[in-house]
Tab-separated table of C-alpha atoms and ligand atoms in Angstrom:
chain	number	residue	atom	x	y	z
A	976	MET	CA	-16.479	-15.535	-11.364
A	977	ASP	CA	-18.652	-12.308	-11.239
A	978	ASN	CA	-22.085	-12.299	-9.252
A	979	ILE	CA	-20.929	-13.766	-6.387
A	980	LYS	CA	-23.123	-12.816	-3.376
A	981	THR	CA	-21.380	-10.592	-1.615
A	982	LYS	CA	-22.124	-10.500	2.390
A	983	ILE	CA	-20.772	-7.938	4.967
A	984	TYR	CA	-20.099	-8.099	8.562
A	985	LYS	CA	-18.654	-6.788	11.088
A	986	GLY	CA	-15.053	-7.471	12.347
A	987	ASP	CA	-16.118	-8.632	15.763
A	988	ASP	CA	-19.706	-10.118	14.358
A	989	HIS	CA	-19.264	-14.030	14.992
A	990	ILE	CA	-21.703	-15.186	12.683
A	991	GLY	CA	-19.536	-13.223	10.445
A	992	MET	CA	-15.882	-14.479	11.252
A	993	GLU	CA	-17.354	-17.994	11.466
A	994	GLU	CA	-18.744	-17.613	7.618
A	995	ALA	CA	-15.187	-16.071	6.588
A	996	VAL	CA	-13.598	-18.979	8.073
A	997	LYS	CA	-15.918	-21.603	5.812
A	998	VAL	CA	-15.450	-19.815	3.084
A	999	LEU	CA	-11.629	-19.517	3.401
A	1000	ARG	CA	-11.446	-23.244	4.014
A	1001	SER	CA	-13.863	-23.792	1.005
A	1002	ASP	CA	-11.236	-21.912	-0.971
A	1003	GLY	CA	-13.393	-18.648	-1.163
A	1004	LEU	CA	-12.634	-14.901	-1.001
A	1005	VAL	CA	-12.825	-12.825	2.203
A	1006	ALA	CA	-11.641	-9.379	2.239
A	1007	PHE	CA	-9.964	-7.885	5.434
A	1008	PRO	CA	-9.090	-5.290	7.605
A	1009	THR	CA	-5.358	-5.088	8.411
A	1010	GLU	CA	-3.497	-2.249	10.522
A	1011	THR	CA	-2.447	-0.988	6.803
A	1012	VAL	CA	-4.552	-1.598	4.232
A	1013	TYR	CA	-7.716	-4.322	3.401
A	1014	GLY	CA	-6.085	-7.602	2.272
A	1015	LEU	CA	-8.106	-10.086	-0.122
A	1016	GLY	CA	-7.516	-13.638	1.462
A	1017	ALA	CA	-7.696	-16.788	0.302
A	1018	ASN	CA	-6.103	-20.572	1.246
A	1019	ALA	CA	-2.131	-19.478	0.585
A	1020	LEU	CA	-1.139	-22.897	0.238
A	1021	ASN	CA	-4.295	-24.018	-2.672
A	1022	GLU	CA	-3.314	-22.777	-6.009
A	1023	ASN	CA	-6.730	-22.949	-7.635
A	1024	ALA	CA	-7.822	-20.231	-4.251
A	1025	ALA	CA	-5.310	-17.840	-5.143
A	1026	ALA	CA	-5.811	-17.860	-8.794
A	1027	LYS	CA	-9.123	-16.958	-7.882
A	1028	ILE	CA	-7.445	-13.615	-6.277
A	1029	TYR	CA	-6.146	-12.515	-9.911
A	1030	ALA	CA	-9.204	-13.136	-11.316
A	1031	ALA	CA	-11.061	-10.872	-8.963
A	1032	LYS	CA	-8.611	-8.163	-8.956
A	1033	GLY	CA	-7.605	-8.337	-12.504
A	1034	ARG	CA	-3.883	-8.961	-11.142
A	1035	PRO	CA	-1.362	-10.025	-13.725
A	1036	SER	CA	0.227	-13.358	-13.141
A	1037	ASP	CA	3.432	-12.522	-12.687
A	1038	ASN	CA	2.832	-10.452	-9.594
A	1039	PRO	CA	3.471	-12.485	-6.238
A	1040	LEU	CA	0.963	-12.475	-3.049
A	1041	ILE	CA	2.108	-11.707	0.473
A	1042	VAL	CA	1.493	-15.164	2.976
A	1043	HIS	CA	0.186	-13.562	6.176
A	1044	ILE	CA	0.745	-15.383	9.166
A	1045	ALA	CA	-0.507	-15.816	12.860
A	1046	ASP	CA	2.376	-17.195	14.374
A	1047	THR	CA	6.275	-16.440	14.111
A	1048	LYS	CA	6.607	-20.104	13.900
A	1049	ASP	CA	4.643	-20.353	10.646
A	1050	VAL	CA	7.612	-19.043	9.331
A	1051	TYR	CA	9.889	-22.517	9.184
A	1052	GLU	CA	6.588	-23.828	7.860
A	1053	LEU	CA	6.749	-21.785	4.593
A	1054	ALA	CA	10.586	-20.229	4.634
A	1055	LYS	CA	13.498	-22.774	3.518
A	1056	ASP	CA	16.170	-20.897	5.225
A	1057	VAL	CA	15.120	-18.691	8.278
A	1058	PRO	CA	18.370	-16.324	8.751
A	1059	ASP	CA	19.405	-14.431	12.019
A	1060	ARG	CA	18.537	-11.133	10.795
A	1061	ALA	CA	14.550	-12.503	10.053
A	1062	VAL	CA	14.390	-13.788	13.272
A	1063	MET	CA	15.582	-9.978	14.925
A	1064	LEU	CA	13.609	-8.230	12.591
A	1065	MET	CA	10.503	-10.595	13.405
A	1066	GLU	CA	11.125	-10.148	17.175
A	1067	ALA	CA	11.084	-6.411	16.639
A	1068	PHE	CA	8.155	-5.775	14.514
A	1069	TRP	CA	5.850	-8.459	14.296
A	1070	PRO	CA	3.150	-8.522	14.416
A	1071	GLY	CA	3.494	-4.953	12.336
A	1072	PRO	CA	3.511	-3.596	8.969
A	1073	LEU	CA	6.511	-5.419	7.876
A	1074	THR	CA	6.723	-8.255	5.236
A	1075	ILE	CA	9.634	-10.080	4.817
A	1076	ILE	CA	11.135	-12.009	1.755
A	1077	LEU	CA	12.790	-15.441	2.410
A	1078	ASN	CA	13.451	-18.590	0.240
A	1079	LYS	CA	9.820	-20.634	-0.207
A	1080	LYS	CA	9.467	-23.996	0.745
A	1081	ASP	CA	7.878	-26.781	-1.704
A	1082	ILE	CA	4.339	-26.521	-0.051
A	1083	VAL	CA	4.284	-22.951	-1.209
A	1084	PRO	CA	2.865	-22.998	-4.491
A	1085	ASN	CA	4.147	-21.378	-7.632
A	1086	GLY	CA	0.737	-19.803	-8.343
A	1087	THR	CA	0.922	-17.677	-5.071
A	1088	THR	CA	4.642	-16.437	-5.301
A	1089	GLY	CA	3.927	-15.303	-9.511
A	1090	GLY	CA	6.577	-18.489	-10.400
A	1091	LEU	CA	9.392	-16.772	-7.938
A	1092	SER	CA	11.405	-19.235	-5.166
A	1093	THR	CA	10.933	-16.671	-3.058
A	1094	VAL	CA	8.057	-16.173	-0.371
A	1095	ALA	CA	6.938	-12.659	1.130
A	1096	ILE	CA	5.556	-13.411	4.818
A	1097	ARG	CA	3.685	-10.912	7.162
A	1098	MET	CA	2.478	-11.325	10.701
A	1099	PRO	CA	-0.055	-8.674	10.665
A	1100	SER	CA	-1.236	-6.936	13.629
A	1101	HIS	CA	-5.186	-5.596	13.796
A	1102	PRO	CA	-7.272	-8.231	15.571
A	1103	VAL	CA	-9.712	-9.018	12.844
A	1104	ALA	CA	-7.194	-10.761	10.546
A	1105	LEU	CA	-5.113	-12.337	13.347
A	1106	GLN	CA	-8.498	-14.201	14.321
A	1107	LEU	CA	-9.114	-14.706	10.413
A	1108	ILE	CA	-5.970	-16.452	10.328
A	1109	GLN	CA	-6.133	-18.138	13.294
A	1110	LYS	CA	-9.691	-19.360	13.353
A	1111	SER	CA	-9.381	-20.739	9.754
A	1112	GLY	CA	-5.834	-22.717	10.470
A	1113	LEU	CA	-4.792	-21.285	7.252
A	1114	TYR	CA	-1.904	-19.348	5.660
A	1115	ILE	CA	-3.667	-16.997	4.291
A	1116	ALA	CA	-2.065	-15.347	0.895
A	1117	ALA	CA	-3.713	-11.202	0.691
A	1118	PRO	CA	-2.762	-8.835	-2.046
A	1119	SER	CA	-4.453	-5.266	-1.551
A	1120	ALA	CA	-8.315	-5.796	-1.730
A	1121	ASN	CA	-8.496	-3.422	-4.899
A	1122	THR	CA	-8.774	-3.632	-8.158
A	1123	SER	CA	-5.734	-3.447	-9.679
A	1124	GLY	CA	-4.573	-0.211	-10.650
A	1125	ARG	CA	-7.168	1.462	-8.347
A	1126	PRO	CA	-6.094	2.766	-4.399
A	1127	SER	CA	-5.394	0.283	-1.982
A	1128	PRO	CA	-9.068	0.105	0.022
A	1129	THR	CA	-8.551	1.816	3.704
A	1130	GLU	CA	-12.108	1.362	4.321
A	1131	ALA	CA	-14.721	-1.496	4.164
A	1132	LYS	CA	-16.942	0.915	1.573
A	1133	HIS	CA	-13.737	0.980	-0.897
A	1134	VAL	CA	-13.556	-2.761	-0.851
A	1135	ALA	CA	-17.084	-2.679	-1.638
A	1136	GLU	CA	-16.971	-0.436	-4.315
A	1137	ASP	CA	-14.175	-2.573	-6.729
A	1138	MET	CA	-15.521	-5.961	-5.265
A	1139	THR	CA	-19.336	-6.216	-4.631
A	1140	GLY	CA	-20.345	-9.457	-6.862
A	1141	LYS	CA	-16.544	-11.098	-7.146
A	1142	ILE	CA	-16.190	-12.105	-3.689
A	1143	ASP	CA	-18.164	-13.991	-1.057
A	1144	VAL	CA	-17.325	-11.441	2.066
A	1145	ILE	CA	-16.059	-8.172	3.447
A	1146	LEU	CA	-15.207	-8.147	7.013
A	1147	ASP	CA	-16.017	-4.532	8.060
A	1148	GLY	CA	-13.239	-3.539	10.602
A	1149	GLY	CA	-13.603	0.476	10.079
A	1150	ALA	CA	-10.719	2.509	8.731
A	1151	VAL	CA	-7.560	1.214	8.891
A	1152	GLY	CA	-5.004	2.958	11.193
A	1153	ILE	CA	-1.824	3.118	9.118
A	1154	GLY	CA	-3.126	3.594	5.562
A	1155	ILE	CA	-0.401	2.156	3.472
A	1156	GLU	CA	1.108	-0.684	2.549
A	1157	SER	CA	3.553	-2.566	4.897
A	1158	THR	CA	7.395	-2.090	4.489
A	1159	ILE	CA	9.094	-4.830	2.500
A	1160	VAL	CA	12.351	-6.444	3.257
A	1161	ASP	CA	14.342	-8.576	1.136
A	1162	LEU	CA	16.582	-11.043	2.951
A	1163	THR	CA	17.803	-13.459	0.334
A	1164	GLY	CA	20.694	-11.317	-0.931
A	1165	ALA	CA	24.325	-10.356	0.452
A	1166	VAL	CA	22.915	-7.287	2.098
A	1167	PRO	CA	18.991	-6.840	2.810
A	1168	ALA	CA	17.314	-4.485	0.787
A	1169	ILE	CA	13.745	-2.787	1.154
A	1170	LEU	CA	11.587	-3.764	-1.744
A	1171	ARG	CA	8.848	-0.862	-1.194
A	1172	PRO	CA	9.139	1.691	1.211
A	1173	GLY	CA	6.658	1.994	4.059
A	1174	PHE	CA	5.974	2.326	7.620
A	1175	ILE	CA	8.467	0.844	9.505
A	1176	THR	CA	11.578	3.121	7.918
A	1177	LYS	CA	14.497	2.277	7.207
A	1178	SER	CA	16.389	3.901	10.067
A	1179	MET	CA	13.772	1.829	12.320
A	1180	LEU	CA	15.213	-1.361	10.241
A	1181	GLU	CA	18.810	-0.707	10.624
A	1182	ASN	CA	18.457	-0.390	14.404
A	1183	ILE	CA	17.493	-3.913	14.220
A	1184	ILE	CA	19.737	-5.224	11.594
A	1185	GLY	CA	22.552	-3.252	10.927
A	1186	PRO	CA	22.828	-1.664	6.982
A	1187	VAL	CA	20.163	-2.000	4.501
A	1188	GLU	CA	19.960	-1.089	1.195
A	1189	ILE	CA	17.290	0.539	-0.879
A	1190	ASP	CA	16.403	-1.270	-4.645
A	1191	PRO	CA	17.623	1.000	-6.870
A	1192	ALA	CA	14.608	1.244	-8.946
A	1193	LEU	CA	12.886	2.821	-6.103
A	1194	ILE	CA	15.495	5.724	-5.773
A	1195	ASN	CA	15.759	6.124	-9.829
A	1196	PRO	CA	11.852	5.218	-11.380
A	1197	ASP	CA	12.540	6.866	-14.106
A	1198	GLN	CA	15.233	5.093	-15.616
A	1199	ASP	CA	14.289	1.857	-16.754
A	1200	ILE	CA	15.635	-0.351	-14.000
A	1201	ARG	CA	13.411	-3.594	-12.712
A	1202	PRO	CA	12.252	-3.358	-9.574
A	1203	LYS	CA	12.404	-6.299	-7.457
A	1204	ALA	CA	9.121	-6.797	-5.812
A	1205	PRO	CA	6.855	-7.357	-9.466
A	1206	GLY	CA	4.365	-5.493	-8.268
A	1207	MET	CA	6.129	-1.976	-7.951
A	1208	LYS	CA	6.417	-1.717	-11.703
A	1209	TYR	CA	3.173	-0.784	-12.294
A	1210	THR	CA	1.468	2.378	-12.550
A	1211	HIS	CA	-0.574	1.264	-9.571
A	1212	TYR	CA	-3.119	4.013	-8.055
A	1213	ALA	CA	-3.667	6.180	-10.752
A	1214	PRO	CA	-7.022	8.493	-10.268
A	1215	LYS	CA	-8.727	9.613	-13.535
A	1216	GLY	CA	-7.635	12.536	-13.082
A	1217	GLU	CA	-4.645	14.172	-13.888
A	1218	LEU	CA	-2.162	14.586	-11.095
A	1219	THR	CA	0.562	16.877	-10.669
A	1220	ILE	CA	2.733	17.212	-7.466
A	1221	VAL	CA	4.160	20.628	-7.241
A	1222	GLU	CA	7.690	20.463	-5.355
A	1223	THR	CA	10.471	23.256	-4.699
A	1224	GLN	CA	12.993	20.967	-5.328
A	1225	LYS	CA	13.782	17.481	-6.525
A	1226	ILE	CA	14.469	15.464	-3.100
A	1227	PHE	CA	12.492	12.810	-3.351
A	1228	CYS	CA	14.992	9.663	-4.122
A	1229	ASP	CA	17.088	11.184	-0.702
A	1230	ASN	CA	14.261	10.832	1.011
A	1231	ILE	CA	13.548	7.220	0.942
A	1232	SER	CA	17.044	7.284	2.509
A	1233	ASN	CA	16.052	9.201	5.401
A	1234	ASP	CA	17.876	12.360	4.600
A	1235	THR	CA	15.214	15.240	5.602
A	1236	SER	CA	17.952	18.256	5.639
A	1237	TYR	CA	15.359	20.462	3.719
A	1238	THR	CA	13.102	23.142	3.650
A	1239	THR	CA	10.239	23.726	1.916
A	1240	ASP	CA	9.186	26.830	0.588
A	1241	THR	CA	5.057	26.439	0.519
A	1242	THR	CA	4.329	29.594	-0.392
A	1243	LEU	CA	5.727	28.925	-3.687
A	1244	ILE	CA	4.033	25.706	-4.180
A	1245	VAL	CA	0.980	27.709	-2.913
A	1246	ASP	CA	1.131	30.305	-5.733
A	1247	LYS	CA	1.680	28.219	-8.181
A	1248	ILE	CA	-0.723	25.660	-7.257
A	1249	ASN	CA	-3.512	28.535	-7.245
A	1250	GLU	CA	-2.119	29.585	-10.468
A	1251	LEU	CA	-2.125	26.424	-12.049
A	1252	VAL	CA	-6.312	25.945	-10.909
A	1253	GLN	CA	-6.717	29.060	-11.969
A	1254	GLU	CA	-5.685	28.502	-15.356
A	1255	LYS	CA	-7.488	25.440	-15.985
A	1256	GLU	CA	-11.002	26.172	-14.519
A	1257	MET	CA	-10.876	29.104	-16.855
A	1258	GLN	CA	-10.328	26.617	-19.316
A	1259	GLY	CA	-13.778	24.703	-17.849
A	1260	TYR	CA	-11.561	22.126	-16.686
A	1261	LYS	CA	-12.869	20.389	-12.931
A	1262	VAL	CA	-9.758	20.407	-10.634
A	1263	ALA	CA	-9.029	19.128	-7.562
A	1264	VAL	CA	-5.908	20.267	-5.167
A	1265	ILE	CA	-4.400	17.865	-2.290
A	1266	ALA	CA	-3.554	20.121	0.710
A	1267	SER	CA	-1.639	19.611	3.886
A	1268	GLU	CA	-4.052	21.096	6.658
A	1269	GLU	CA	-1.975	24.042	7.456
A	1270	ASN	CA	-2.050	25.509	4.204
A	1271	VAL	CA	-5.855	24.981	3.270
A	1272	ASN	CA	-7.086	28.237	3.825
A	1273	LYS	CA	-4.597	29.282	1.123
A	1274	TYR	CA	-6.182	28.046	-1.334
A	1275	LYS	CA	-8.862	29.000	-4.256
A	1276	CYS	CA	-10.159	25.724	-5.194
A	1277	SER	CA	-13.916	24.441	-5.663
A	1278	HIS	CA	-12.334	20.946	-4.621
A	1279	LEU	CA	-9.943	20.930	-1.720
A	1280	LEU	CA	-9.021	17.577	-0.512
A	1281	VAL	CA	-7.485	17.788	3.060
A	1282	ALA	CA	-4.688	15.494	3.529
A	1283	GLY	CA	-3.379	15.934	7.155
A	1284	HIS	CA	-0.968	17.765	8.473
A	1285	SER	CA	2.726	17.361	6.795
A	1286	GLY	CA	4.366	17.926	10.044
A	1287	LYS	CA	2.898	14.699	10.991
A	1288	ASN	CA	2.819	12.668	8.082
A	1289	GLU	CA	1.304	9.580	9.462
A	1290	THR	CA	-2.271	11.438	9.265
A	1291	VAL	CA	-1.092	12.051	5.614
A	1292	ALA	CA	-0.640	8.109	5.243
A	1293	ALA	CA	-4.021	7.209	6.602
A	1294	LYS	CA	-5.921	9.624	4.483
A	1295	LEU	CA	-4.196	9.795	0.869
A	1296	TYR	CA	-5.709	6.533	-0.291
A	1297	SER	CA	-9.468	7.459	0.090
A	1298	ILE	CA	-8.276	11.470	-1.093
A	1299	LEU	CA	-7.238	9.403	-4.198
A	1300	ARG	CA	-10.544	7.610	-4.510
A	1301	GLN	CA	-12.732	10.942	-4.195
A	1302	CYS	CA	-11.113	12.758	-6.774
A	1303	ASP	CA	-12.321	9.924	-8.728
A	1304	GLU	CA	-16.038	10.117	-7.202
A	1305	LEU	CA	-15.831	13.709	-8.396
A	1306	GLU	CA	-14.531	13.414	-11.547
A	1307	VAL	CA	-11.948	16.443	-11.645
A	1308	ASP	CA	-10.032	16.136	-14.460
A	1309	PHE	CA	-6.746	17.905	-13.324
A	1310	ILE	CA	-5.631	17.141	-9.589
A	1311	TYR	CA	-2.659	19.703	-8.328
A	1312	SER	CA	-0.899	18.206	-4.654
A	1313	GLU	CA	1.301	19.758	-2.589
A	1314	ALA	CA	4.316	17.075	-2.041
A	1315	PHE	CA	4.454	15.446	1.656
A	1316	ASN	CA	8.047	14.483	1.810
A	1317	GLN	CA	8.912	15.665	5.373
A	1318	GLY	CA	10.480	12.842	7.935
A	1319	GLU	CA	10.970	9.257	7.315
A	1320	LEU	CA	7.605	8.329	6.744
A	1321	GLY	CA	7.862	11.074	3.205
A	1322	GLY	CA	9.525	8.672	1.293
A	1323	ALA	CA	6.655	6.095	1.304
A	1324	ILE	CA	4.183	8.277	1.095
A	1325	MET	CA	5.755	9.729	-1.868
A	1326	ASN	CA	6.500	6.742	-3.386
A	1327	ARG	CA	2.763	6.116	-3.775
A	1328	LEU	CA	1.919	9.724	-5.047
A	1329	LEU	CA	4.752	10.409	-7.555
A	1330	LYS	CA	2.990	6.622	-8.795
A	1331	ALA	CA	-0.405	8.074	-8.745
A	1332	ALA	CA	1.019	11.112	-10.105
A	1333	GLY	CA	2.968	9.060	-13.136
A	1334	GLN	CA	5.748	10.679	-11.682
A	1335	ARG	CA	4.370	13.998	-12.861
A	1336	VAL	CA	6.056	17.261	-11.339
A	1337	ILE	CA	6.507	20.145	-11.730
A	1338	THR	CA	9.466	21.380	-9.700
A	1339	ILE	CA	9.915	25.233	-8.617
B	2657	LIG	O1	0.344	-3.795	3.837
B	2657	LIG	C1	0.478	-5.200	3.324
B	2657	LIG	O2	1.374	-5.495	2.668
B	2657	LIG	C2	-0.831	-5.489	2.249
B	2657	LIG	C3	-1.696	-6.132	3.654
B	2657	LIG	C4	-3.346	-6.927	2.750
B	2657	LIG	O3	-1.180	-6.944	3.991
B	2657	LIG	N1	-0.852	-6.541	1.277
B	2657	LIG	C5	-0.176	-5.452	-0.025
B	2657	LIG	O4	-0.128	-6.804	-1.106
B	2657	LIG	O5	0.122	-4.187	-0.130
B	2657	LIG	P1	-0.191	-6.589	-2.273
B	2657	LIG	O6	0.120	-7.985	-2.983
B	2657	LIG	O7	-0.734	-5.140	-2.926
B	2657	LIG	O8	1.320	-5.975	-2.411
B	2657	LIG	C6	2.938	-7.156	-2.191
B	2657	LIG	C7	3.786	-6.795	-3.045
B	2657	LIG	C8	3.737	-6.526	-4.582
B	2657	LIG	O9	4.299	-5.529	-4.857
B	2657	LIG	C9	4.535	-7.962	-5.136
B	2657	LIG	O10	5.201	-8.055	-5.924
B	2657	LIG	C10	5.319	-7.956	-3.784
B	2657	LIG	O11	4.725	-7.702	-2.588
B	2657	LIG	N2	6.048	-9.721	-3.760
B	2657	LIG	C11	5.128	-10.379	-3.254
B	2657	LIG	N3	6.214	-12.032	-2.885
B	2657	LIG	C12	7.080	-11.076	-3.171
B	2657	LIG	C13	8.567	-11.902	-3.799
B	2657	LIG	N4	8.384	-13.096	-3.401
B	2657	LIG	N5	9.488	-11.389	-3.841
B	2657	LIG	C14	9.412	-10.017	-4.256
B	2657	LIG	N6	8.036	-9.169	-4.569
B	2657	LIG	C15	7.328	-9.925	-3.882
B	2658	LIG	MG1	-1.799	-3.501	-3.735
């Protein structure tokens, strides 16, 4: 399916929107902005359309897709039973960066859910995404619009890098707001469980529905526990250079479960990273550093990438994936990053950064 002519339109271009709707209705592929990352959309109820998504991304077919809707009522068309907890979460967080897993009805094909009897559903808040769903009159299956294994796209140009020649239309809505994928919560078990951390945190969920578990595979990624979200088992977001995170103590798991009661000595981290950079540069390697805004002036490295302020981790989330893509463009051999584990969002950021690093951490 390579060498399709890929057309790019601005998200507010009416002609582009009409073209996108036409493409989706004829089972083609449209990339569109959401508030989290760009999605690669197709008709969720048509297996052949969904199959095109897997082909364009090079995605393993056991990795299910999220179905995007524009009206909470649509949940009842797709899910067999909708527990009270689901209704409460929908009311609290939709439209927004939360995906809920429910038991699926038969109209949702196995080709969309990777053969699972459950379905992931999300109502995004981005106006272009909502318009596309409403105008097409479809439910839109959409994973992140990257080639499998690359960082999720947070700008239309990232989508174009990965998908040109493979999809019909890209709607360009500019840089997304959040920058990391939605929180996924499974509501099919006795206790709700977070399968992927995101902008909607554990405590935000617990404020609405009471106790929420975290998938054990997220807490102990080193051990051989199979994650409940099939996509979480893959080494996602890996840059071509070898990425290492430098940290002062191992706090990542606690962080996902909201324990923010630690402090980090950044002087030690900066010194260690400078030492590592110097060592590799002396060996003739090209090296990059991912630094927080407040430490930027303390590094000696020719490729310094500024991630945002570590005290305001939403700024880090917004930039993380584009920085990982920049590392690829620079063709660096080694990348050293500070850990961005402060605050509740820190857990979601570290989940992505650790995956990108293949869990490689130097603890000092
Ligand atoms: O923010 C987002 O969620 C973005 C935007 C485009 O909406 N989408 C996204 O999709 O991140 P994707 O395909 O890259 O990630 C979906 C994740 C995968 O890890 C997949 O395994 C999991 O959701 N998933 C989907 N359906 C599931 C199900 N029925 N049970 C468990 N996990 C599921
Ligand atoms: Mg993805």
